mmCIF file of C-alpha atoms and ligand atoms in Angstrom:
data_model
loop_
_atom_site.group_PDB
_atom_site.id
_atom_site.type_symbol
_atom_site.label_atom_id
_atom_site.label_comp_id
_atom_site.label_asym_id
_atom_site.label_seq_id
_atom_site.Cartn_x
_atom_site.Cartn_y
_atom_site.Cartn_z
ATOM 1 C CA UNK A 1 -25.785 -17.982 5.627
ATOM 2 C CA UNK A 2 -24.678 -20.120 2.653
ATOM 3 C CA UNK A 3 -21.977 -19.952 0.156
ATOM 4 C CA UNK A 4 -24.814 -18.918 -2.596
ATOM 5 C CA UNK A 5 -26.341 -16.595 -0.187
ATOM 6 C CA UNK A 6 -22.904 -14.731 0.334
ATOM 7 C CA UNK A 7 -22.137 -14.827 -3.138
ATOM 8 C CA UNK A 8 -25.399 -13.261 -3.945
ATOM 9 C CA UNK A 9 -24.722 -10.635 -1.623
ATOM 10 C CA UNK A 10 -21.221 -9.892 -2.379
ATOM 11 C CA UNK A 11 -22.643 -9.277 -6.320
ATOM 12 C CA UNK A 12 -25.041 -6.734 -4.991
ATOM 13 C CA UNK A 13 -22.754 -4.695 -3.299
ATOM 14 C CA UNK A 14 -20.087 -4.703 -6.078
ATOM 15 C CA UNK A 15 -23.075 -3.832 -8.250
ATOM 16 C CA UNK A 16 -24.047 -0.927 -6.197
ATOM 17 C CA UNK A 17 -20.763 0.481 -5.608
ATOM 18 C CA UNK A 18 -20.477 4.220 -5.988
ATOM 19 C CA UNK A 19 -17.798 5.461 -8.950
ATOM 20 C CA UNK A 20 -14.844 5.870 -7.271
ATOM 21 C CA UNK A 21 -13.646 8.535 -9.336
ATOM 22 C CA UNK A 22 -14.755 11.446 -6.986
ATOM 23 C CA UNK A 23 -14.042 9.902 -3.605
ATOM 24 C CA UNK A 24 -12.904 12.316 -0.980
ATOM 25 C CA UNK A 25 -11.772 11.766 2.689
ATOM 26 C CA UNK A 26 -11.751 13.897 5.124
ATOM 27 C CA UNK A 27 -14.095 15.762 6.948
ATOM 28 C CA UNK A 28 -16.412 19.372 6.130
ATOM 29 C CA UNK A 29 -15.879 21.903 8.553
ATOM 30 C CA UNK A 30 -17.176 25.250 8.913
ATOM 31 C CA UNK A 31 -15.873 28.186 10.613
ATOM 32 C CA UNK A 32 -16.539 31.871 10.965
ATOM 33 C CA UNK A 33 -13.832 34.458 10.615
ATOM 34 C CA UNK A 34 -14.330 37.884 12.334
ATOM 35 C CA UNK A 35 -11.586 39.277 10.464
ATOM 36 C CA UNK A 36 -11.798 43.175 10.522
ATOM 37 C CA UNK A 37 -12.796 46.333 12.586
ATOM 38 C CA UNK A 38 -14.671 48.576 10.221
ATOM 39 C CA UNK A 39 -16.196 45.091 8.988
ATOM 40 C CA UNK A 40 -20.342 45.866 9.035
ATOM 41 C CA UNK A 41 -20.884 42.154 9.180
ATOM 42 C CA UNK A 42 -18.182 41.528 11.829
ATOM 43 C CA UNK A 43 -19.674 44.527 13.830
ATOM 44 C CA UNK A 44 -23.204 42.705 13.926
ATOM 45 C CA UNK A 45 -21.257 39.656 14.849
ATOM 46 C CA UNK A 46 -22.320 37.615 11.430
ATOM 47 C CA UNK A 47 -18.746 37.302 10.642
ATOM 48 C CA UNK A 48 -17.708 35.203 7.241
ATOM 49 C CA UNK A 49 -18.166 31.688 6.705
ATOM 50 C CA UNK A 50 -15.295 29.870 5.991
ATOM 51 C CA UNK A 51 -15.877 25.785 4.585
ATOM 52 C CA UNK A 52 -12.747 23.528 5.406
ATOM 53 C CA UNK A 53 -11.878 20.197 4.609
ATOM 54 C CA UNK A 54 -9.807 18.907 6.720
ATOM 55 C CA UNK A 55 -7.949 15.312 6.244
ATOM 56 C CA UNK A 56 -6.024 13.659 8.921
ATOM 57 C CA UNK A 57 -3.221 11.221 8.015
ATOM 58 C CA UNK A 58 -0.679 9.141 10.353
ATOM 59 C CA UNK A 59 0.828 10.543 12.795
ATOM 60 C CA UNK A 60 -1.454 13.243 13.854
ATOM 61 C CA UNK A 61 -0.459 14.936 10.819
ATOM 62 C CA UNK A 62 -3.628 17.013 9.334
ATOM 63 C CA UNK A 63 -4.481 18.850 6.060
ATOM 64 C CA UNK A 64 -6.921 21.645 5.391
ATOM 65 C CA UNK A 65 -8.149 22.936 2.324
ATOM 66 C CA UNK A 66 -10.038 26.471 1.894
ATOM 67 C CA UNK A 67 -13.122 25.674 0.006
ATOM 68 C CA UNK A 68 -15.383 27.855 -2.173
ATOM 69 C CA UNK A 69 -18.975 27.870 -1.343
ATOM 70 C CA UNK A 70 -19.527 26.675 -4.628
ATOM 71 C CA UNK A 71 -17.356 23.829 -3.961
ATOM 72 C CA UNK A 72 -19.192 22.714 -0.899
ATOM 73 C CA UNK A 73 -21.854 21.067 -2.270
ATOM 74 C CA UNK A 74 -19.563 18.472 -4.484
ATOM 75 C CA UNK A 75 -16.956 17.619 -1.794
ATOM 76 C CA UNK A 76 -20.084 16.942 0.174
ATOM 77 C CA UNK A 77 -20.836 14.711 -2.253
ATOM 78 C CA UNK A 78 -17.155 13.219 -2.479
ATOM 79 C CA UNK A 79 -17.230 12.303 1.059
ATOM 80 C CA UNK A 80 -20.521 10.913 1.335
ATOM 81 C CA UNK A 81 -19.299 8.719 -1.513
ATOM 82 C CA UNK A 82 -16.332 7.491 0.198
ATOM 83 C CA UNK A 83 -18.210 6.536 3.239
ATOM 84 C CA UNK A 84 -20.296 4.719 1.127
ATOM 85 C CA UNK A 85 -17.407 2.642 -0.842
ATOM 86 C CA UNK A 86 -15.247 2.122 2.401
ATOM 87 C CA UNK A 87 -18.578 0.511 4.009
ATOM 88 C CA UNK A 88 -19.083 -1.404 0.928
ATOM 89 C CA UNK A 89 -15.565 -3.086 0.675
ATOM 90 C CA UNK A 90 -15.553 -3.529 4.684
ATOM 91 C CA UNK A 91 -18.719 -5.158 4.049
ATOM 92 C CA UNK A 92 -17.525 -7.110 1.052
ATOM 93 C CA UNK A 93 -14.127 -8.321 2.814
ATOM 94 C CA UNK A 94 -15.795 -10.163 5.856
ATOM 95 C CA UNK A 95 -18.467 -12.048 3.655
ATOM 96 C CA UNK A 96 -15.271 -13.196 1.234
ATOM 97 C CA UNK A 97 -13.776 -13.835 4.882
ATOM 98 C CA UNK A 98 -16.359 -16.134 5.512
ATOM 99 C CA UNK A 99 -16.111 -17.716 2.147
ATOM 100 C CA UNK A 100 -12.729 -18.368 3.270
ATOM 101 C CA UNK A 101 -13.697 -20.055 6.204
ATOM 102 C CA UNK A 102 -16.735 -21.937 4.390
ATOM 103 C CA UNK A 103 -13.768 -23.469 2.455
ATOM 104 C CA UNK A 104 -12.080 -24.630 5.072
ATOM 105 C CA UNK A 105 -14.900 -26.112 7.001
ATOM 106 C CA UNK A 106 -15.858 -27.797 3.858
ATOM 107 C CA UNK A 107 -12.585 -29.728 2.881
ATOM 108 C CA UNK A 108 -12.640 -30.383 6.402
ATOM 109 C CA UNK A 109 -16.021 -32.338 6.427
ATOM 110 C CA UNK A 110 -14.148 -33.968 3.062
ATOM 111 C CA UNK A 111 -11.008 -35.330 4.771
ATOM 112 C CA UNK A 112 -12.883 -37.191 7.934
ATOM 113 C CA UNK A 113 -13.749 -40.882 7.547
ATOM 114 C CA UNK A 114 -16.979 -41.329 6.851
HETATM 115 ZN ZN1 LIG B 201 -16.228 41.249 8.346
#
């Protein structure tokens, strides 16, 4: 790869970049609650979906959040998106890593004797 061809790609994936705005980690879970005797739906073993997103942080330490049905669709969305922007920036970072190293080799050639 060359230094234009890495530049060129680095401006792509900038440009395609997902808004960050609505970025959510974490991940969707779903679970069913058989809550109640009495329950017709728990008595024909449908139960009640529950959605969960659930975020894990240092430590072991984890976070859930009850979600809405509604709201299922958009954190969907959210995550998806910050997939997306964390593979873009990994993705970024090692081509401005080789940049780096382009540099190097470069004022390298520079310095020997010719
Ligand atoms: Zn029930």
């Amino acid at each position: 790869m060359t230094r234009k061809q890495a530049i060129r790609k680095r401006g792509k994936l900038v440009a395609q970049l997902p808004s960050a705005a609505d970025v959510l980690r974490g991940s969707l879970l779903r679970r069913i609650l058989h809550p109640s005797s009495g329950c017709a739906k728990c008595a024909r073993g449908e139960g009640h979906p529950l959605w969960v997103l659930t975020v894990g942080y240092p430590g072991g330490k984890n976070r859930q959040v009850s979600l809405r049905p509604d709201q299922v669709p958009q954190v969907r969305k959210a995550l998806e998106h910050y997939r997306e922007i964390k593979q873009s920036l990994e993705a970024i970072s090692e081509l401005n890593q080789f940049l780096l190293r382009l540099d190097r080799e470069e004022s390298k050639r520079q310095e020997l004797p010719s």
